[in-house]
PDB file of C-alpha atoms in Angstrom:
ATOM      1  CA  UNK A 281      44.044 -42.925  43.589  1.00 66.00           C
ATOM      2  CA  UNK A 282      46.797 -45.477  45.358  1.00 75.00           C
ATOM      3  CA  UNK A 283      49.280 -44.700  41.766  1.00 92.00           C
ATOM      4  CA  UNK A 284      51.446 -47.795  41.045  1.00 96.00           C
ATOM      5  CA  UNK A 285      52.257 -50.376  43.741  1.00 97.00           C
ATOM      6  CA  UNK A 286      54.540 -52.732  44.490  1.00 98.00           C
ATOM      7  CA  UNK A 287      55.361 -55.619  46.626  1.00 97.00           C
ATOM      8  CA  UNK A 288      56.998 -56.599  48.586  1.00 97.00           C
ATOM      9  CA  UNK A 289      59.011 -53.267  49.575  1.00 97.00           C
ATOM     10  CA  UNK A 290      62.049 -55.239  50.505  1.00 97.00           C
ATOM     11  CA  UNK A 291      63.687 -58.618  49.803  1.00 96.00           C
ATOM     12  CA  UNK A 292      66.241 -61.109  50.677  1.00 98.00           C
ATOM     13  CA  UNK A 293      67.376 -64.388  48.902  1.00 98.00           C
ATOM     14  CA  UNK A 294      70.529 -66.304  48.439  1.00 98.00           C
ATOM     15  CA  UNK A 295      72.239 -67.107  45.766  1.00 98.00           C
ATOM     16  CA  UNK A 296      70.502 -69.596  42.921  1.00 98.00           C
ATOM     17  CA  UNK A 297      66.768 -68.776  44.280  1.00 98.00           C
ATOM     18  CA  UNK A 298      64.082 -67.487  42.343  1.00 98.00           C
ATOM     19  CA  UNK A 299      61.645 -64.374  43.297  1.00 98.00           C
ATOM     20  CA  UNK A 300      58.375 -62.630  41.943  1.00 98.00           C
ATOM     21  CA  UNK A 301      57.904 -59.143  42.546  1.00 98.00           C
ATOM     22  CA  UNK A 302      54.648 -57.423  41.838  1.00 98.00           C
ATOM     23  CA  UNK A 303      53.073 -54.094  40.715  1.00 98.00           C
ATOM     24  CA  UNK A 304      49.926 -53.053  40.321  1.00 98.00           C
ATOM     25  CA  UNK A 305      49.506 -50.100  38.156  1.00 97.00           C
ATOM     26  CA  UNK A 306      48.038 -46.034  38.587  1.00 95.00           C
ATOM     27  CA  UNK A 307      44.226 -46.607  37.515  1.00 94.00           C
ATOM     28  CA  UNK A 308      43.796 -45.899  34.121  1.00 92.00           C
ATOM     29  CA  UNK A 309      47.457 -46.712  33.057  1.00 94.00           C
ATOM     30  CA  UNK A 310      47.531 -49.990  30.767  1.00 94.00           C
ATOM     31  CA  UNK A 311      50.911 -50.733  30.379  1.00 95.00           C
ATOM     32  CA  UNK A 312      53.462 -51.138  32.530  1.00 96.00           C
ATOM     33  CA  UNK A 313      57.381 -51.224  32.201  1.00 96.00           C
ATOM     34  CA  UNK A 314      60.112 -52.858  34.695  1.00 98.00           C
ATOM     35  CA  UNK A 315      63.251 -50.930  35.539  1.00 98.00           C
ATOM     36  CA  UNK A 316      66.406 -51.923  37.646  1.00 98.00           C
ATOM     37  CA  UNK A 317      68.019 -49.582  39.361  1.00 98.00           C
ATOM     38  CA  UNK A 318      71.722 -50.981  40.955  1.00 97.00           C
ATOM     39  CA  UNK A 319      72.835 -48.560  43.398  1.00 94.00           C
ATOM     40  CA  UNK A 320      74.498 -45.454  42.414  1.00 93.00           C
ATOM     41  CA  UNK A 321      73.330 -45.699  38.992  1.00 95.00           C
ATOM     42  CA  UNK A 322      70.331 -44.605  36.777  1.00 97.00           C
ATOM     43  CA  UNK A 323      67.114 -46.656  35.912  1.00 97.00           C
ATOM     44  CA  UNK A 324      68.077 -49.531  33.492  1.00 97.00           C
ATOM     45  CA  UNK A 325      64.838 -50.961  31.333  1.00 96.00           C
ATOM     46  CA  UNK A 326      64.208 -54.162  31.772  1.00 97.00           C
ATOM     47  CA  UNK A 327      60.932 -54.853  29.639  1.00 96.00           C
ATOM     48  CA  UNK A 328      57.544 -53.357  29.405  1.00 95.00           C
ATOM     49  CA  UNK A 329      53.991 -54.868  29.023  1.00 96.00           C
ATOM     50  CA  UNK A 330      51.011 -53.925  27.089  1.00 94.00           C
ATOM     51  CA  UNK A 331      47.599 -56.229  26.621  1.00 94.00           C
ATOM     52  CA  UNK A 332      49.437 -59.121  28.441  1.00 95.00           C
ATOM     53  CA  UNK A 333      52.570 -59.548  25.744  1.00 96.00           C
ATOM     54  CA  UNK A 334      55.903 -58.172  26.201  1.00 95.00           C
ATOM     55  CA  UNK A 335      55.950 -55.050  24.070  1.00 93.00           C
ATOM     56  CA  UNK A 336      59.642 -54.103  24.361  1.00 92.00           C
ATOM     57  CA  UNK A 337      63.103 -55.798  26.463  1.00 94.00           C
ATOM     58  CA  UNK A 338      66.350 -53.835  27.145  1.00 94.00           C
ATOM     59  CA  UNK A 339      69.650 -56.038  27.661  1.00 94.00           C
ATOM     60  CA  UNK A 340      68.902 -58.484  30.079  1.00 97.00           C
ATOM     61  CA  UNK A 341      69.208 -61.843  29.845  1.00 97.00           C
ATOM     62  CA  UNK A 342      66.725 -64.660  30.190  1.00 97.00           C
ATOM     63  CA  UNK A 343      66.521 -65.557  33.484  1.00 98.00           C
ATOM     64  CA  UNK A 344      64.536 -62.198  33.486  1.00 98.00           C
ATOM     65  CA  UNK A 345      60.735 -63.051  32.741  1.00 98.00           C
ATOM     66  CA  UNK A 346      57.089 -61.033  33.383  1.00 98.00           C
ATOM     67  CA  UNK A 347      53.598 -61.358  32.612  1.00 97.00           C
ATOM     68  CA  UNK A 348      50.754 -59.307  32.570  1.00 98.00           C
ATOM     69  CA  UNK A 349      47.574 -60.041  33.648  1.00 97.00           C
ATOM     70  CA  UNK A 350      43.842 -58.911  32.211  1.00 97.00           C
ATOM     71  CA  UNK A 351      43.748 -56.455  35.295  1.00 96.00           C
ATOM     72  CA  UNK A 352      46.735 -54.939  33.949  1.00 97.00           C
ATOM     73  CA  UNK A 353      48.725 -55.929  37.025  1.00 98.00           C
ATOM     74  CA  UNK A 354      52.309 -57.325  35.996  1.00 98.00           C
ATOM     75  CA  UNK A 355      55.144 -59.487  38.096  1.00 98.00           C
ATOM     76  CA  UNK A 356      58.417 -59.949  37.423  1.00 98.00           C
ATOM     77  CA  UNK A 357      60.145 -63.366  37.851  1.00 98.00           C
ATOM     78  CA  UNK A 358      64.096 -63.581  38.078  1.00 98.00           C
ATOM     79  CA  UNK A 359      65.486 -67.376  38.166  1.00 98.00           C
ATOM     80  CA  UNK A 360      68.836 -67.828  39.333  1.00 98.00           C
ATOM     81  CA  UNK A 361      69.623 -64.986  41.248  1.00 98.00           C
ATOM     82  CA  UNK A 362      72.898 -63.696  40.981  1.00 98.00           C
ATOM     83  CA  UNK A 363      74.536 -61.235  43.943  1.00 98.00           C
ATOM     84  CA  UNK A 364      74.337 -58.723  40.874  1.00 97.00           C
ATOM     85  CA  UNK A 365      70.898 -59.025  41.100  1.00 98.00           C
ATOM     86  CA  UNK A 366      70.658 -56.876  44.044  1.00 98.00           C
ATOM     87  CA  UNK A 367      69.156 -53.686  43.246  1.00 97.00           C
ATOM     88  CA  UNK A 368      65.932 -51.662  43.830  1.00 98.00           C
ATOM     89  CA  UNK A 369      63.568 -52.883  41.442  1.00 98.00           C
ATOM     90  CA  UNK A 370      61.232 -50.252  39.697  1.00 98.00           C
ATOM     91  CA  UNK A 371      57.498 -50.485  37.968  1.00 98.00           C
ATOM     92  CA  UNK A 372      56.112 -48.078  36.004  1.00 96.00           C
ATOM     93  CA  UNK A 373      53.132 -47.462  34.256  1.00 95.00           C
ATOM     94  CA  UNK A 374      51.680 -45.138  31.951  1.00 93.00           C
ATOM     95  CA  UNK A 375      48.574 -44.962  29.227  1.00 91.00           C
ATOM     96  CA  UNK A 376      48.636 -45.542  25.913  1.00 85.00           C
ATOM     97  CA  UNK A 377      48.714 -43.269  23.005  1.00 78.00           C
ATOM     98  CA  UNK A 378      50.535 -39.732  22.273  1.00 71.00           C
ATOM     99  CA  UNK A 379      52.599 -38.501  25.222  1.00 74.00           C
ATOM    100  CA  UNK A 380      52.555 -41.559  27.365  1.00 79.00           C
ATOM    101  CA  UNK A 381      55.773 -40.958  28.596  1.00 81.00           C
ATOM    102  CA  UNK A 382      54.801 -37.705  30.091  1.00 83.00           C
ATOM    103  CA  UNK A 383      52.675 -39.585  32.010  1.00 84.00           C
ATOM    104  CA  UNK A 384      54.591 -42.547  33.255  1.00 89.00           C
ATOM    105  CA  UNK A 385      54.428 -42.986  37.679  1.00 94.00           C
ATOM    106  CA  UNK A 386      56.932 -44.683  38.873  1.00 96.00           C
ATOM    107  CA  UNK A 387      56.155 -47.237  42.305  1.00 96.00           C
ATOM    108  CA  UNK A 388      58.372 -46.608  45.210  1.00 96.00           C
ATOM    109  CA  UNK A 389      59.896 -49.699  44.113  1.00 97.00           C
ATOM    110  CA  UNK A 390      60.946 -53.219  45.447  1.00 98.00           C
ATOM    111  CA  UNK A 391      65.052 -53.558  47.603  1.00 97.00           C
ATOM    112  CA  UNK A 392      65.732 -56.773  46.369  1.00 98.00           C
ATOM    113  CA  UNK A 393      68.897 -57.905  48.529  1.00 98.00           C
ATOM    114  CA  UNK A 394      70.774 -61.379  46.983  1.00 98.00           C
ATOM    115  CA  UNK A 395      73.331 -62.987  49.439  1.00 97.00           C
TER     116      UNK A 395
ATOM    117  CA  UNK B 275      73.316 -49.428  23.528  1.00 65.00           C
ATOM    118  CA  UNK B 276      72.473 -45.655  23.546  1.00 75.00           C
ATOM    119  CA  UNK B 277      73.874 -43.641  26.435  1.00 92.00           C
ATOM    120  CA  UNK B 278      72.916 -40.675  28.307  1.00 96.00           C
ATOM    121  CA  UNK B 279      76.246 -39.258  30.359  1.00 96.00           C
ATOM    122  CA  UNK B 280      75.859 -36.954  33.264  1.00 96.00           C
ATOM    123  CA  UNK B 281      78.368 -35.747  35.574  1.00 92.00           C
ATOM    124  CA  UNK B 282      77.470 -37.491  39.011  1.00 91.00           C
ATOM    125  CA  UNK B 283      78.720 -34.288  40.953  1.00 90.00           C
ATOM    126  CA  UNK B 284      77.849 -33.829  44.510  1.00 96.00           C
ATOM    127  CA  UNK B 285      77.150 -30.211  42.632  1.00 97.00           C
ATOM    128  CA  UNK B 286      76.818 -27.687  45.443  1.00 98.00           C
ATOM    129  CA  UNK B 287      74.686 -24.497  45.597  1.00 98.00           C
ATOM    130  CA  UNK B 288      73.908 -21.815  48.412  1.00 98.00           C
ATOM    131  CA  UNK B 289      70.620 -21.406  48.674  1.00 98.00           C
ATOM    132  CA  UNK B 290      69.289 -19.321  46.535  1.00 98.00           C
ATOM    133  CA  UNK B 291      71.727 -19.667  43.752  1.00 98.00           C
ATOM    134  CA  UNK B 292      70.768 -20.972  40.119  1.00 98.00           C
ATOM    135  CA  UNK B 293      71.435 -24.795  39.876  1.00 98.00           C
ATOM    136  CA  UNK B 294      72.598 -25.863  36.518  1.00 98.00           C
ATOM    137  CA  UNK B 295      72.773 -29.615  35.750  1.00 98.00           C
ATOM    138  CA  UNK B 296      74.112 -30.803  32.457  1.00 97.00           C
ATOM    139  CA  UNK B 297      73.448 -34.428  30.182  1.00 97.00           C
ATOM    140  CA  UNK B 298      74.473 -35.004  26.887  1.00 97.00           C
ATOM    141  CA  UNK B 299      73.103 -38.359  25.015  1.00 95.00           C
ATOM    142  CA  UNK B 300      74.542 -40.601  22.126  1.00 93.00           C
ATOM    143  CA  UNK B 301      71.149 -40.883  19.722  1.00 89.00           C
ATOM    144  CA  UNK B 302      70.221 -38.693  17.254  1.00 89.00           C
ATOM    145  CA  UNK B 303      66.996 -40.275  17.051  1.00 88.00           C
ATOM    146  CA  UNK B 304      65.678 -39.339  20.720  1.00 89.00           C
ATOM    147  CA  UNK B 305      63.872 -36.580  20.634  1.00 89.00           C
ATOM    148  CA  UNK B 306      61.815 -36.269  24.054  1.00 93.00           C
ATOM    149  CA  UNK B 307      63.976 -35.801  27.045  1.00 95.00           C
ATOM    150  CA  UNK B 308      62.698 -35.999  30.541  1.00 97.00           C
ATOM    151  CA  UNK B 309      64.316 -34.701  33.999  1.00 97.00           C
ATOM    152  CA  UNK B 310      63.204 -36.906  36.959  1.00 97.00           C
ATOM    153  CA  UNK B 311      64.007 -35.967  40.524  1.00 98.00           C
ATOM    154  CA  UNK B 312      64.877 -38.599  43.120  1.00 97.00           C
ATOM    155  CA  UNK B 313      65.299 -38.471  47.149  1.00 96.00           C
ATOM    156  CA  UNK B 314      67.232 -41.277  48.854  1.00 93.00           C
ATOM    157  CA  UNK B 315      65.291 -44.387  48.865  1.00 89.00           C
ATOM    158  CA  UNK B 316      62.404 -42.816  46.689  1.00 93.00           C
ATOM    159  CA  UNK B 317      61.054 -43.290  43.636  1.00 94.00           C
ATOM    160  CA  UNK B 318      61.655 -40.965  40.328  1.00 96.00           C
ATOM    161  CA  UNK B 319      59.373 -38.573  40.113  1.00 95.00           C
ATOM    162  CA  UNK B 320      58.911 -36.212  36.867  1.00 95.00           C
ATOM    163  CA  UNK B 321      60.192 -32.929  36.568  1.00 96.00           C
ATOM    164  CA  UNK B 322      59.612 -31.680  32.926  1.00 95.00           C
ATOM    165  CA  UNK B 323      60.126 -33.157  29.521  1.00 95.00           C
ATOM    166  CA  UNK B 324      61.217 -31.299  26.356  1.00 96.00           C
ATOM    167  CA  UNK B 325      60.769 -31.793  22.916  1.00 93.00           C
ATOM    168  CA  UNK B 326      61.497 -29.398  21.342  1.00 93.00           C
ATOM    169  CA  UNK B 327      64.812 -27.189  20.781  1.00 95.00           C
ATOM    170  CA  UNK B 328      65.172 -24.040  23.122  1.00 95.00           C
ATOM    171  CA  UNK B 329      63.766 -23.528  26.383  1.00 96.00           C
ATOM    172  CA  UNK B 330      61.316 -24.770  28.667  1.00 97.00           C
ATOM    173  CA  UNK B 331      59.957 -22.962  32.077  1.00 97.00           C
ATOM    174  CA  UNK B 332      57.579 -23.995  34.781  1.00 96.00           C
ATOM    175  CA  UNK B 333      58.269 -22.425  37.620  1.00 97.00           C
ATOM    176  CA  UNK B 334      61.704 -22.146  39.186  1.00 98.00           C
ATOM    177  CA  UNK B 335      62.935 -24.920  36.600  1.00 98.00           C
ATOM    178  CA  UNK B 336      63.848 -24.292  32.886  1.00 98.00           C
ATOM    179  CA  UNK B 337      64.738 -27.024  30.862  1.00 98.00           C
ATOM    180  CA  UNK B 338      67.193 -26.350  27.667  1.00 98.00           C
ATOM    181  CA  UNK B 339      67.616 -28.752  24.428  1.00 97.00           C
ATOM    182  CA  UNK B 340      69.620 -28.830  21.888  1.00 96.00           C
ATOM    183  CA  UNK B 341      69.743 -31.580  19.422  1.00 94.00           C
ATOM    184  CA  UNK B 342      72.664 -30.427  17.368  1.00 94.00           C
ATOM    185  CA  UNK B 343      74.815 -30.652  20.405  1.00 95.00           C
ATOM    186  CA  UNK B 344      73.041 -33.649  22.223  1.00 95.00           C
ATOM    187  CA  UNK B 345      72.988 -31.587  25.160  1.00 96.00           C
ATOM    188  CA  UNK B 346      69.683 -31.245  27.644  1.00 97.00           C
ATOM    189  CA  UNK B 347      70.196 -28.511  30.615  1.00 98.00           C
ATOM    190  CA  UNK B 348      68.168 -28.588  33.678  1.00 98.00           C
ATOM    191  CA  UNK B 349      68.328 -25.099  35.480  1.00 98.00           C
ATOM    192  CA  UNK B 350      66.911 -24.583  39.183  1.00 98.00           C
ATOM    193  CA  UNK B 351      66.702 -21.063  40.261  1.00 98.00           C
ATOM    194  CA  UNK B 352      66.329 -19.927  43.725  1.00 98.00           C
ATOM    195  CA  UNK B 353      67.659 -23.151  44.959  1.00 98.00           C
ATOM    196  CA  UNK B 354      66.231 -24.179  48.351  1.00 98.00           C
ATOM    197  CA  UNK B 355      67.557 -27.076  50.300  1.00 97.00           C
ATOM    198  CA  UNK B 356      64.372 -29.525  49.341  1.00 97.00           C
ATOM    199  CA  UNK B 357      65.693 -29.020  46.426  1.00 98.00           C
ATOM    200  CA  UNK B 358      68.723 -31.857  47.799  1.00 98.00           C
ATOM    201  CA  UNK B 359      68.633 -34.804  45.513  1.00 98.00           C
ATOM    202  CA  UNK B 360      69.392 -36.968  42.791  1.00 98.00           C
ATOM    203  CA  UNK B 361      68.647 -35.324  39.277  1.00 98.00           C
ATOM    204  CA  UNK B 362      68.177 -38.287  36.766  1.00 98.00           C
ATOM    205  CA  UNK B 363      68.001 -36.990  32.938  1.00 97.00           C
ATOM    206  CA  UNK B 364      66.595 -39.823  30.607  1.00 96.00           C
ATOM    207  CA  UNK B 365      65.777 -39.674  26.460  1.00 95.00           C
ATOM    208  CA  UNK B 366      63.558 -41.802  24.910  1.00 91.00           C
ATOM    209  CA  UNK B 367      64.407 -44.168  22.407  1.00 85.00           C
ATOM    210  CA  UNK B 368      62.498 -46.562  19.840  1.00 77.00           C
ATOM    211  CA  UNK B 369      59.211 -46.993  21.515  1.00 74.00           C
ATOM    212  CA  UNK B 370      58.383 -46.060  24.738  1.00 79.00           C
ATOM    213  CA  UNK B 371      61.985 -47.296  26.242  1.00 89.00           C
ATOM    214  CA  UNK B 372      63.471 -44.337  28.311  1.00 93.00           C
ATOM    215  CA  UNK B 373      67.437 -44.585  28.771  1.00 95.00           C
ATOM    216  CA  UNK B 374      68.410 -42.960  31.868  1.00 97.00           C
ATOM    217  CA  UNK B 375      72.052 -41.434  33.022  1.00 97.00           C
ATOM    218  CA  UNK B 376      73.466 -42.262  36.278  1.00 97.00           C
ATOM    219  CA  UNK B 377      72.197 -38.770  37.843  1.00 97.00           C
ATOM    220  CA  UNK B 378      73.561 -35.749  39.373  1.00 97.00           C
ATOM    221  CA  UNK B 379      73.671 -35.412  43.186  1.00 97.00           C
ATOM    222  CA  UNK B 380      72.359 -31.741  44.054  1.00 98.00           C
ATOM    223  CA  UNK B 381      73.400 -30.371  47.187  1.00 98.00           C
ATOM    224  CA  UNK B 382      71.768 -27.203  48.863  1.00 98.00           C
ATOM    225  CA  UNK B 383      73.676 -25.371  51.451  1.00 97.00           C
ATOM    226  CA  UNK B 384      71.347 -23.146  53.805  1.00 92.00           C
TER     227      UNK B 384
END
């Protein structure tokens, strides 16, 4: 079992550019959640995913976007990249049902750098 | 936006010693916690959960709840230095959204 994946491992963009970042989840899992994690701190949600709609956003704004595809697989799009931006950027995913969470992997995550 | 508040320490130990880390959250609501572990430049990975008030073992962790104080406990006894790391306490809100705290740094002394 290769758990959840993610690519690329590490990024860097300027200013004002756009990137995808990619996870594929544990097999098994269906639904899968995004987290940002800025240095120092704690997980922040982003959104999560469950038969391809979003199921659930935390306090980001727009320029924050996923999908999810029939695979389960999900990507995360961020538009206009702002040097806040840069953070190590998290997938998880878990089943469905009673005691989900208990189950949720987390992927070693993406470094996304924004100069 | 709920919070979860933990002290970010460095909290240092001999080894050996009983570890206690401490988080306190703002929802009434939550009611499953979860204590994630996380080396440098690694992922979270899952420690225990609690749902219920009272105590929690496996192993040389015990996890403590109580909901009338907002207060989760994460104890560590016989602390070894792998033990060295980031302790991140989260609560689960509305749905399947987990709110984490900033985490505790652990440090083991050999």
């Amino acid at each position: 079992d290769a758990g959840v994946t993610q690519s690329p491992t590490h990024l860097i963009k300027t200013r004002g550019q756009q990137v995808t970042l990619r996870c594929s989840p544990k097999s098994g899992h269906d639904t899968v959640s995004w987290y940002q994690q800025a240095l120092g701190q704690g997980p922040q949600f982003i959104f999560q995913y469950y038969e391809e709609e979003e199921r659930q956003r935390g306090n980001f704004p727009d320029r924050f976007s996923g999908h999810q595809f029939p695979n389960y697989s999900s990507e995360l799009n961020v538009n206009a990249l702002l040097l806040g931006d840069s953070a190590l950027y998290l997938c998880a995913s878990s089943p469905t049902g009673t005691g989900s969470n208990e189950k949720l992997f987390f992927g070693s995550g993406t470094q996304l750098s924004v100069l | 936006q709920k919070e979860v508040e933990q002290n970010s320490g460095p909290l240092s130990v001999p080894e050996g010693a009983i570890a206690s880390l401490n988080c306190t959250y703002s929802d009434r609501g939550s009611q499953s916690f979860f204590w994630y572990r996380q080396y440098s430049g690694k992922s979270p990975e899952l420690i225990m959960f609690i749902y219920s008030n009272g105590d929690k073992e496996d192993g040389r962790f015990t996890a403590q709840l109580n909901k009338a104080s907002q207060y989760v406990s994460l104890l560590i006894r016989d602390s070894q230095p792998s033990d060295s790391a980031t302790y991140l306490c989260a609560a689960v809100e509305y749905g399947n959204k987990l709110v984490f705290g900033a985490g505790t740094i652990l440090r083991v002394k050999s």
